């Protein structure tokens, strides 16, 4: 018994030293062969997408019980399916955001700047609240209403009621809206573009949506409707004018038919509207970003193939809608010109008759 006990310490020490040697021989291998290559591979196989904007990309729902999948989420899902790599969506959106607030509150944040710097895809939807805030301002001034309009819809309803009670107010409203300072919008737009352009990668893609008519379904007087359309067209011209300079693609929403897919407030897109914006963006950008020579056509996943088929179908439908909308606008212009010519002709006939009578 005593003899066994004297050998125990020696056996324990031997076992301990042997175990220690084994551990030391394995440890140096782990960092070099396992961690570093996996991290680099993960970095190479990851797409970054930054979404900026107002309540439209934020997925605002006029009905609290209804949840929407906004177009940034839908686009991120397609990017992941098509490229077969993870996509990190970095969303900086807020209800009621204007171009001025985007510049002051968002683009100055380090988090946003870092996101833009590494993004492969960037989308921006902004400008509608610049216009709607002008409606609020005009409504208060013309109607002499000191109450705060929380939404543009409230301001529009008050404006409609005011004009209904006193039709002469329409002249004041049209004059006030027509006198809006476009230079201030363009100044903020350029500041936004300069900030984003200075941060983004040279090979990144950026899609900017135009402004659609948020009051198309509102029962406004014809003259006021025409003024609103003119305002939106001029704002969209500013967006188009700087596209080449700052290397972004313009996605047209004005003639997209999106007004047919709005919520009960008549302003914000419903789920079909969000899907339509997603489709229009995908028809503008090249969302097949990862070009892996090692992945053959046979290796493409069934989900990716179905997604490509759906996107192609949606692109075709979106292009057809745009073409139809352009033809409709052309027809309206022709009718307006024809109406004007007929009016002038009628006036000329009346004047001629009067001269003959004299």
mmCIF file of C-alpha atoms in Angstrom:
data_model
loop_
_atom_site.group_PDB
_atom_site.id
_atom_site.type_symbol
_atom_site.label_atom_id
_atom_site.label_comp_id
_atom_site.label_asym_id
_atom_site.label_seq_id
_atom_site.Cartn_x
_atom_site.Cartn_y
_atom_site.Cartn_z
ATOM 1 C CA UNK A 1 0.000 0.000 0.000
ATOM 2 C CA UNK A 2 2.743 2.425 0.975
ATOM 3 C CA UNK A 3 4.795 1.382 -2.042
ATOM 4 C CA UNK A 4 1.879 2.310 -4.403
ATOM 5 C CA UNK A 5 1.467 5.704 -2.760
ATOM 6 C CA UNK A 6 5.081 6.681 -3.294
ATOM 7 C CA UNK A 7 4.706 6.146 -7.073
ATOM 8 C CA UNK A 8 1.469 8.165 -7.375
ATOM 9 C CA UNK A 9 3.109 11.639 -7.450
ATOM 10 C CA UNK A 10 5.489 10.580 -10.233
ATOM 11 C CA UNK A 11 2.681 9.129 -12.315
ATOM 12 C CA UNK A 12 0.547 12.261 -11.860
ATOM 13 C CA UNK A 13 3.398 14.574 -12.898
ATOM 14 C CA UNK A 14 4.098 12.506 -16.004
ATOM 15 C CA UNK A 15 0.497 12.573 -17.049
ATOM 16 C CA UNK A 16 0.316 16.339 -16.443
ATOM 17 C CA UNK A 17 3.455 17.055 -18.531
ATOM 18 C CA UNK A 18 2.226 14.864 -21.357
ATOM 19 C CA UNK A 19 -1.146 16.622 -21.422
ATOM 20 C CA UNK A 20 0.525 20.062 -21.377
ATOM 21 C CA UNK A 21 2.761 19.167 -24.322
ATOM 22 C CA UNK A 22 -0.215 18.002 -26.317
ATOM 23 C CA UNK A 23 -2.102 21.268 -25.640
ATOM 24 C CA UNK A 24 0.901 23.441 -26.548
ATOM 25 C CA UNK A 25 1.440 21.527 -29.783
ATOM 26 C CA UNK A 26 -2.175 22.137 -30.892
ATOM 27 C CA UNK A 27 -2.684 25.780 -29.854
ATOM 28 C CA UNK A 28 -0.455 27.511 -32.468
ATOM 29 C CA UNK A 29 -2.328 25.789 -35.292
ATOM 30 C CA UNK A 30 -5.839 27.113 -34.456
ATOM 31 C CA UNK A 31 -5.588 30.849 -35.224
ATOM 32 C CA UNK A 32 -3.693 30.402 -38.490
ATOM 33 C CA UNK A 33 -5.735 27.590 -40.042
ATOM 34 C CA UNK A 34 -9.301 28.153 -38.739
ATOM 35 C CA UNK A 35 -10.182 31.725 -37.758
ATOM 36 C CA UNK A 36 -8.494 34.003 -40.283
ATOM 37 C CA UNK A 37 -9.539 32.341 -43.545
ATOM 38 C CA UNK A 38 -13.172 31.941 -42.428
ATOM 39 C CA UNK A 39 -13.446 35.613 -41.469
ATOM 40 C CA UNK A 40 -12.015 36.756 -44.822
ATOM 41 C CA UNK A 41 -14.364 34.442 -46.704
ATOM 42 C CA UNK A 42 -17.346 35.772 -44.756
ATOM 43 C CA UNK A 43 -16.366 39.343 -45.629
ATOM 44 C CA UNK A 44 -16.101 38.474 -49.325
ATOM 45 C CA UNK A 45 -19.477 36.702 -49.339
ATOM 46 C CA UNK A 46 -21.640 39.454 -47.857
ATOM 47 C CA UNK A 47 -23.613 42.232 -49.567
ATOM 48 C CA UNK A 48 -24.426 45.531 -47.896
ATOM 49 C CA UNK A 49 -27.581 47.498 -48.696
ATOM 50 C CA UNK A 50 -28.449 50.901 -47.205
ATOM 51 C CA UNK A 51 -31.984 52.310 -47.476
ATOM 52 C CA UNK A 52 -32.608 56.000 -46.788
ATOM 53 C CA UNK A 53 -35.831 57.946 -46.811
ATOM 54 C CA UNK A 54 -39.222 58.867 -45.474
ATOM 55 C CA UNK A 55 -42.421 57.019 -44.551
ATOM 56 C CA UNK A 56 -42.590 55.181 -47.898
ATOM 57 C CA UNK A 57 -39.454 53.014 -47.385
ATOM 58 C CA UNK A 58 -40.225 53.053 -43.665
ATOM 59 C CA UNK A 59 -43.369 51.048 -44.436
ATOM 60 C CA UNK A 60 -45.854 53.451 -42.832
ATOM 61 C CA UNK A 61 -49.242 51.856 -42.248
ATOM 62 C CA UNK A 62 -52.359 54.014 -41.952
ATOM 63 C CA UNK A 63 -54.039 51.030 -40.302
ATOM 64 C CA UNK A 64 -52.339 50.063 -37.029
ATOM 65 C CA UNK A 65 -53.590 46.492 -37.397
ATOM 66 C CA UNK A 66 -51.903 46.068 -40.794
ATOM 67 C CA UNK A 67 -48.202 45.287 -41.065
ATOM 68 C CA UNK A 68 -46.411 46.043 -44.315
ATOM 69 C CA UNK A 69 -43.239 44.588 -45.741
ATOM 70 C CA UNK A 70 -41.530 47.715 -47.019
ATOM 71 C CA UNK A 71 -39.644 47.746 -50.302
ATOM 72 C CA UNK A 72 -36.146 47.762 -48.680
ATOM 73 C CA UNK A 73 -36.949 44.441 -46.960
ATOM 74 C CA UNK A 74 -38.372 43.010 -50.195
ATOM 75 C CA UNK A 75 -35.355 44.173 -52.200
ATOM 76 C CA UNK A 76 -32.913 42.770 -49.617
ATOM 77 C CA UNK A 77 -34.650 39.382 -49.843
ATOM 78 C CA UNK A 78 -34.294 39.346 -53.634
ATOM 79 C CA UNK A 79 -30.655 40.423 -53.462
ATOM 80 C CA UNK A 80 -29.963 37.491 -51.153
ATOM 81 C CA UNK A 81 -31.840 34.969 -53.309
ATOM 82 C CA UNK A 82 -30.324 36.102 -56.606
ATOM 83 C CA UNK A 83 -26.745 36.381 -55.349
ATOM 84 C CA UNK A 84 -26.983 33.404 -52.957
ATOM 85 C CA UNK A 85 -25.072 35.264 -50.239
ATOM 86 C CA UNK A 86 -26.226 36.960 -47.011
ATOM 87 C CA UNK A 87 -27.398 40.585 -47.344
ATOM 88 C CA UNK A 88 -27.070 43.074 -44.510
ATOM 89 C CA UNK A 89 -29.853 45.680 -44.712
ATOM 90 C CA UNK A 90 -29.029 48.955 -42.956
ATOM 91 C CA UNK A 91 -32.196 51.026 -42.881
ATOM 92 C CA UNK A 92 -32.275 54.700 -41.922
ATOM 93 C CA UNK A 93 -35.845 55.795 -42.586
ATOM 94 C CA UNK A 94 -38.356 57.898 -40.687
ATOM 95 C CA UNK A 95 -41.971 59.025 -41.110
ATOM 96 C CA UNK A 96 -42.232 62.687 -42.087
ATOM 97 C CA UNK A 97 -38.583 63.002 -43.117
ATOM 98 C CA UNK A 98 -37.733 65.924 -45.431
ATOM 99 C CA UNK A 99 -34.553 66.541 -47.407
ATOM 100 C CA UNK A 100 -33.468 69.181 -44.869
ATOM 101 C CA UNK A 101 -33.967 66.792 -41.932
ATOM 102 C CA UNK A 102 -32.210 63.993 -43.829
ATOM 103 C CA UNK A 103 -29.155 66.229 -44.173
ATOM 104 C CA UNK A 104 -29.243 67.552 -40.627
ATOM 105 C CA UNK A 105 -30.250 64.433 -38.674
ATOM 106 C CA UNK A 106 -29.184 61.387 -40.663
ATOM 107 C CA UNK A 107 -26.273 62.007 -43.008
ATOM 108 C CA UNK A 108 -24.219 63.608 -40.240
ATOM 109 C CA UNK A 109 -24.353 60.427 -38.117
ATOM 110 C CA UNK A 110 -21.237 58.255 -38.010
ATOM 111 C CA UNK A 111 -23.333 55.083 -38.219
ATOM 112 C CA UNK A 112 -24.994 56.234 -41.439
ATOM 113 C CA UNK A 113 -21.719 57.388 -42.967
ATOM 114 C CA UNK A 114 -20.061 54.038 -42.216
ATOM 115 C CA UNK A 115 -23.019 52.176 -43.711
ATOM 116 C CA UNK A 116 -22.887 54.209 -46.933
ATOM 117 C CA UNK A 117 -19.126 53.729 -47.206
ATOM 118 C CA UNK A 118 -19.407 49.948 -47.436
ATOM 119 C CA UNK A 119 -22.739 49.631 -49.262
ATOM 120 C CA UNK A 120 -23.040 47.772 -52.549
ATOM 121 C CA UNK A 121 -26.590 49.071 -53.058
ATOM 122 C CA UNK A 122 -28.174 52.342 -51.873
ATOM 123 C CA UNK A 123 -31.791 53.461 -52.279
ATOM 124 C CA UNK A 124 -33.316 56.838 -51.486
ATOM 125 C CA UNK A 125 -36.935 58.015 -51.358
ATOM 126 C CA UNK A 126 -37.315 61.621 -50.225
ATOM 127 C CA UNK A 127 -39.045 64.874 -51.215
ATOM 128 C CA UNK A 128 -42.762 64.149 -50.802
ATOM 129 C CA UNK A 129 -42.797 65.670 -47.303
ATOM 130 C CA UNK A 130 -41.149 68.835 -48.610
ATOM 131 C CA UNK A 131 -44.231 69.250 -50.807
ATOM 132 C CA UNK A 132 -46.753 68.136 -48.196
ATOM 133 C CA UNK A 133 -45.310 70.501 -45.590
ATOM 134 C CA UNK A 134 -45.912 73.325 -48.060
ATOM 135 C CA UNK A 135 -49.566 72.258 -48.210
ATOM 136 C CA UNK A 136 -49.757 72.442 -44.423
ATOM 137 C CA UNK A 137 -48.196 75.904 -44.423
ATOM 138 C CA UNK A 138 -50.498 77.195 -47.181
ATOM 139 C CA UNK A 139 -53.556 75.697 -45.485
ATOM 140 C CA UNK A 140 -52.790 77.493 -42.232
ATOM 141 C CA UNK A 141 -52.037 80.813 -43.938
ATOM 142 C CA UNK A 142 -54.964 80.857 -46.375
ATOM 143 C CA UNK A 143 -57.555 79.496 -43.973
ATOM 144 C CA UNK A 144 -56.302 81.541 -41.030
ATOM 145 C CA UNK A 145 -56.158 78.288 -39.087
ATOM 146 C CA UNK A 146 -53.729 78.330 -36.180
ATOM 147 C CA UNK A 147 -54.217 74.663 -35.344
ATOM 148 C CA UNK A 148 -51.386 72.249 -36.128
ATOM 149 C CA UNK A 149 -52.015 69.760 -38.917
ATOM 150 C CA UNK A 150 -50.392 66.508 -37.848
ATOM 151 C CA UNK A 151 -50.677 64.993 -41.311
ATOM 152 C CA UNK A 152 -50.888 66.300 -44.855
ATOM 153 C CA UNK A 153 -54.239 64.524 -45.145
ATOM 154 C CA UNK A 154 -55.676 66.750 -42.383
ATOM 155 C CA UNK A 155 -54.385 69.848 -44.182
ATOM 156 C CA UNK A 156 -55.885 68.710 -47.492
ATOM 157 C CA UNK A 157 -59.269 68.031 -45.927
ATOM 158 C CA UNK A 158 -59.266 71.469 -44.299
ATOM 159 C CA UNK A 159 -58.238 73.040 -47.601
ATOM 160 C CA UNK A 160 -60.980 71.236 -49.514
ATOM 161 C CA UNK A 161 -63.597 72.328 -46.965
ATOM 162 C CA UNK A 162 -62.338 75.909 -47.031
ATOM 163 C CA UNK A 163 -62.518 76.124 -50.836
ATOM 164 C CA UNK A 164 -65.962 74.483 -50.786
ATOM 165 C CA UNK A 165 -67.207 77.157 -48.366
ATOM 166 C CA UNK A 166 -65.477 79.985 -50.222
ATOM 167 C CA UNK A 167 -64.495 79.154 -53.849
ATOM 168 C CA UNK A 168 -62.566 82.435 -54.127
ATOM 169 C CA UNK A 169 -59.949 80.978 -51.778
ATOM 170 C CA UNK A 170 -58.813 78.764 -54.658
ATOM 171 C CA UNK A 171 -57.102 81.748 -56.301
ATOM 172 C CA UNK A 172 -55.123 82.457 -53.116
ATOM 173 C CA UNK A 173 -54.199 78.787 -52.692
ATOM 174 C CA UNK A 174 -52.989 78.432 -56.283
ATOM 175 C CA UNK A 175 -50.986 81.647 -56.007
ATOM 176 C CA UNK A 176 -49.346 80.585 -52.736
ATOM 177 C CA UNK A 177 -48.417 77.088 -53.926
ATOM 178 C CA UNK A 178 -47.164 78.315 -57.307
ATOM 179 C CA UNK A 179 -44.851 80.723 -55.512
ATOM 180 C CA UNK A 180 -43.032 77.920 -53.670
ATOM 181 C CA UNK A 181 -39.264 78.330 -53.675
ATOM 182 C CA UNK A 182 -37.829 75.485 -55.776
ATOM 183 C CA UNK A 183 -34.302 76.715 -55.152
ATOM 184 C CA UNK A 184 -34.516 75.681 -51.501
ATOM 185 C CA UNK A 185 -35.455 72.114 -52.481
ATOM 186 C CA UNK A 186 -32.673 71.925 -55.069
ATOM 187 C CA UNK A 187 -30.178 73.272 -52.541
ATOM 188 C CA UNK A 188 -31.074 70.532 -50.039
ATOM 189 C CA UNK A 189 -31.126 67.884 -52.787
ATOM 190 C CA UNK A 190 -27.621 68.818 -53.915
ATOM 191 C CA UNK A 191 -26.387 68.762 -50.317
ATOM 192 C CA UNK A 192 -27.822 65.234 -49.950
ATOM 193 C CA UNK A 193 -26.207 64.019 -53.170
ATOM 194 C CA UNK A 194 -22.818 65.552 -52.350
ATOM 195 C CA UNK A 195 -22.804 63.926 -48.916
ATOM 196 C CA UNK A 196 -23.731 60.469 -50.216
ATOM 197 C CA UNK A 197 -21.431 60.702 -53.242
ATOM 198 C CA UNK A 198 -18.443 61.593 -51.069
ATOM 199 C CA UNK A 199 -18.986 58.476 -48.929
ATOM 200 C CA UNK A 200 -20.092 55.708 -51.292
ATOM 201 C CA UNK A 201 -17.855 53.205 -53.064
ATOM 202 C CA UNK A 202 -17.065 53.843 -56.713
ATOM 203 C CA UNK A 203 -18.652 50.537 -57.775
ATOM 204 C CA UNK A 204 -21.790 50.877 -55.657
ATOM 205 C CA UNK A 205 -25.238 51.208 -57.246
ATOM 206 C CA UNK A 206 -27.744 53.837 -56.164
ATOM 207 C CA UNK A 207 -31.435 54.141 -57.046
ATOM 208 C CA UNK A 208 -33.442 57.294 -56.342
ATOM 209 C CA UNK A 209 -37.228 57.311 -56.664
ATOM 210 C CA UNK A 210 -39.105 60.298 -58.018
ATOM 211 C CA UNK A 211 -42.115 61.837 -56.290
ATOM 212 C CA UNK A 212 -45.562 60.560 -57.249
ATOM 213 C CA UNK A 213 -48.738 62.606 -56.886
ATOM 214 C CA UNK A 214 -49.808 62.086 -53.249
ATOM 215 C CA UNK A 215 -53.154 63.830 -53.813
ATOM 216 C CA UNK A 216 -54.115 62.143 -57.071
ATOM 217 C CA UNK A 217 -57.130 60.528 -55.419
ATOM 218 C CA UNK A 218 -58.138 63.652 -53.513
ATOM 219 C CA UNK A 219 -61.158 65.506 -54.881
ATOM 220 C CA UNK A 220 -59.354 68.800 -55.424
ATOM 221 C CA UNK A 221 -60.526 71.467 -57.887
ATOM 222 C CA UNK A 222 -59.131 70.909 -61.385
ATOM 223 C CA UNK A 223 -56.963 74.033 -61.300
ATOM 224 C CA UNK A 224 -55.374 73.025 -58.000
ATOM 225 C CA UNK A 225 -54.743 69.504 -59.287
ATOM 226 C CA UNK A 226 -52.934 70.958 -62.311
ATOM 227 C CA UNK A 227 -50.785 73.150 -60.048
ATOM 228 C CA UNK A 228 -49.868 70.167 -57.843
ATOM 229 C CA UNK A 229 -48.853 68.104 -60.890
ATOM 230 C CA UNK A 230 -46.740 70.995 -62.139
ATOM 231 C CA UNK A 231 -45.005 71.289 -58.750
ATOM 232 C CA UNK A 232 -44.211 67.573 -58.644
ATOM 233 C CA UNK A 233 -42.926 67.595 -62.220
ATOM 234 C CA UNK A 234 -40.551 70.462 -61.432
ATOM 235 C CA UNK A 235 -39.250 68.689 -58.318
ATOM 236 C CA UNK A 236 -38.709 65.521 -60.345
ATOM 237 C CA UNK A 237 -36.843 67.528 -62.984
ATOM 238 C CA UNK A 238 -34.372 68.542 -60.270
ATOM 239 C CA UNK A 239 -33.899 64.863 -59.372
ATOM 240 C CA UNK A 240 -33.318 63.921 -63.029
ATOM 241 C CA UNK A 241 -31.022 66.876 -63.734
ATOM 242 C CA UNK A 242 -28.319 65.740 -61.276
ATOM 243 C CA UNK A 243 -28.435 61.973 -61.897
ATOM 244 C CA UNK A 244 -25.447 61.828 -64.229
ATOM 245 C CA UNK A 245 -23.323 64.140 -62.083
ATOM 246 C CA UNK A 246 -23.781 62.042 -58.938
ATOM 247 C CA UNK A 247 -24.056 58.635 -60.612
ATOM 248 C CA UNK A 248 -27.490 57.478 -59.499
ATOM 249 C CA UNK A 249 -30.345 55.820 -61.364
ATOM 250 C CA UNK A 250 -33.760 57.490 -61.330
ATOM 251 C CA UNK A 251 -36.803 55.283 -60.703
ATOM 252 C CA UNK A 252 -39.956 56.947 -62.009
ATOM 253 C CA UNK A 253 -42.924 56.698 -59.636
ATOM 254 C CA UNK A 254 -44.984 59.572 -61.071
ATOM 255 C CA UNK A 255 -46.165 57.580 -64.088
ATOM 256 C CA UNK A 256 -45.960 54.149 -62.475
ATOM 257 C CA UNK A 257 -49.632 53.814 -61.572
ATOM 258 C CA UNK A 258 -48.750 53.584 -57.887
ATOM 259 C CA UNK A 259 -51.718 55.794 -56.991
ATOM 260 C CA UNK A 260 -53.855 52.722 -57.717
ATOM 261 C CA UNK A 261 -52.100 50.917 -54.864
ATOM 262 C CA UNK A 262 -52.364 53.269 -51.893
ATOM 263 C CA UNK A 263 -53.803 52.792 -48.416
ATOM 264 C CA UNK A 264 -57.019 54.237 -47.012
ATOM 265 C CA UNK A 265 -55.288 57.610 -46.535
ATOM 266 C CA UNK A 266 -54.789 57.817 -50.313
ATOM 267 C CA UNK A 267 -51.162 58.833 -49.766
ATOM 268 C CA UNK A 268 -49.020 55.863 -48.731
ATOM 269 C CA UNK A 269 -48.424 52.659 -50.719
ATOM 270 C CA UNK A 270 -50.187 49.499 -49.615
ATOM 271 C CA UNK A 271 -48.464 46.106 -49.892
ATOM 272 C CA UNK A 272 -48.938 45.969 -53.667
ATOM 273 C CA UNK A 273 -47.573 49.505 -53.880
ATOM 274 C CA UNK A 274 -44.451 48.520 -51.936
ATOM 275 C CA UNK A 275 -43.989 45.520 -54.233
ATOM 276 C CA UNK A 276 -44.374 47.758 -57.279
ATOM 277 C CA UNK A 277 -41.617 50.091 -56.043
ATOM 278 C CA UNK A 278 -39.397 47.062 -55.406
ATOM 279 C CA UNK A 279 -40.016 45.854 -58.968
ATOM 280 C CA UNK A 280 -39.281 49.256 -60.493
ATOM 281 C CA UNK A 281 -35.997 49.504 -58.583
ATOM 282 C CA UNK A 282 -34.988 46.001 -59.639
ATOM 283 C CA UNK A 283 -35.723 46.874 -63.267
ATOM 284 C CA UNK A 284 -33.358 49.843 -62.945
ATOM 285 C CA UNK A 285 -30.424 48.288 -61.055
ATOM 286 C CA UNK A 286 -28.312 45.244 -61.815
ATOM 287 C CA UNK A 287 -29.145 43.121 -58.781
ATOM 288 C CA UNK A 288 -26.963 40.219 -59.944
ATOM 289 C CA UNK A 289 -23.938 41.614 -58.096
ATOM 290 C CA UNK A 290 -22.000 38.444 -57.290
ATOM 291 C CA UNK A 291 -20.499 36.952 -60.454
ATOM 292 C CA UNK A 292 -18.966 33.683 -59.229
ATOM 293 C CA UNK A 293 -17.319 31.749 -62.060
ATOM 294 C CA UNK A 294 -17.285 28.610 -59.934
ATOM 295 C CA UNK A 295 -21.049 28.507 -59.662
ATOM 296 C CA UNK A 296 -22.538 26.981 -62.797
ATOM 297 C CA UNK A 297 -26.035 27.490 -64.134
ATOM 298 C CA UNK A 298 -26.941 23.984 -62.935
ATOM 299 C CA UNK A 299 -25.860 24.880 -59.414
ATOM 300 C CA UNK A 300 -28.256 27.816 -59.250
ATOM 301 C CA UNK A 301 -30.859 27.262 -56.585
ATOM 302 C CA UNK A 302 -34.491 26.724 -57.505
ATOM 303 C CA UNK A 303 -35.444 29.760 -55.397
ATOM 304 C CA UNK A 304 -33.025 31.962 -57.344
ATOM 305 C CA UNK A 305 -34.367 30.715 -60.672
ATOM 306 C CA UNK A 306 -37.963 31.389 -59.588
ATOM 307 C CA UNK A 307 -36.997 34.826 -58.272
ATOM 308 C CA UNK A 308 -35.345 35.730 -61.583
ATOM 309 C CA UNK A 309 -38.433 34.586 -63.461
ATOM 310 C CA UNK A 310 -40.699 36.650 -61.200
ATOM 311 C CA UNK A 311 -38.471 39.726 -61.450
ATOM 312 C CA UNK A 312 -38.378 39.481 -65.243
ATOM 313 C CA UNK A 313 -42.178 39.229 -65.309
ATOM 314 C CA UNK A 314 -42.572 42.184 -62.934
ATOM 315 C CA UNK A 315 -40.102 44.239 -64.947
ATOM 316 C CA UNK A 316 -42.091 43.609 -68.113
ATOM 317 C CA UNK A 317 -45.344 44.549 -66.356
ATOM 318 C CA UNK A 318 -43.750 47.708 -64.887
ATOM 319 C CA UNK A 319 -42.419 48.753 -68.300
ATOM 320 C CA UNK A 320 -45.843 48.222 -69.848
ATOM 321 C CA UNK A 321 -47.457 50.343 -67.123
ATOM 322 C CA UNK A 322 -44.939 53.133 -67.684
ATOM 323 C CA UNK A 323 -45.565 53.002 -71.424
ATOM 324 C CA UNK A 324 -49.332 53.110 -70.908
ATOM 325 C CA UNK A 325 -48.986 56.017 -68.470
ATOM 326 C CA UNK A 326 -46.840 57.955 -70.957
ATOM 327 C CA UNK A 327 -49.365 57.339 -73.715
ATOM 328 C CA UNK A 328 -52.156 58.483 -71.391
ATOM 329 C CA UNK A 329 -50.263 61.673 -70.543
ATOM 330 C CA UNK A 330 -49.580 62.299 -74.239
ATOM 331 C CA UNK A 331 -53.281 61.842 -74.987
ATOM 332 C CA UNK A 332 -54.202 64.269 -72.192
ATOM 333 C CA UNK A 333 -51.761 66.838 -73.571
ATOM 334 C CA UNK A 334 -53.193 66.395 -77.068
ATOM 335 C CA UNK A 335 -56.721 66.830 -75.708
ATOM 336 C CA UNK A 336 -55.706 69.974 -73.829
ATOM 337 C CA UNK A 337 -54.076 71.404 -76.953
ATOM 338 C CA UNK A 338 -57.106 70.456 -79.049
ATOM 339 C CA UNK A 339 -59.410 72.016 -76.483
ATOM 340 C CA UNK A 340 -57.329 75.171 -76.470
ATOM 341 C CA UNK A 341 -57.349 75.360 -80.263
ATOM 342 C CA UNK A 342 -61.119 74.840 -80.377
ATOM 343 C CA UNK A 343 -61.561 77.553 -77.755
ATOM 344 C CA UNK A 344 -59.407 79.941 -79.782
ATOM 345 C CA UNK A 345 -61.289 79.028 -82.964
ATOM 346 C CA UNK A 346 -64.639 79.600 -81.263
ATOM 347 C CA UNK A 347 -63.456 82.956 -79.980
ATOM 348 C CA UNK A 348 -62.232 83.910 -83.462
ATOM 349 C CA UNK A 349 -65.627 82.988 -84.975
ATOM 350 C CA UNK A 350 -67.433 85.101 -82.378
ATOM 351 C CA UNK A 351 -65.157 88.075 -83.040
ATOM 352 C CA UNK A 352 -65.601 87.685 -86.807
ATOM 353 C CA UNK A 353 -69.394 87.630 -86.455
ATOM 354 C CA UNK A 354 -69.332 90.736 -84.308
ATOM 355 C CA UNK A 355 -67.205 92.544 -86.890
ATOM 356 C CA UNK A 356 -69.644 91.578 -89.664
ATOM 357 C CA UNK A 357 -72.577 92.843 -87.629
ATOM 358 C CA UNK A 358 -70.879 96.161 -87.211
#
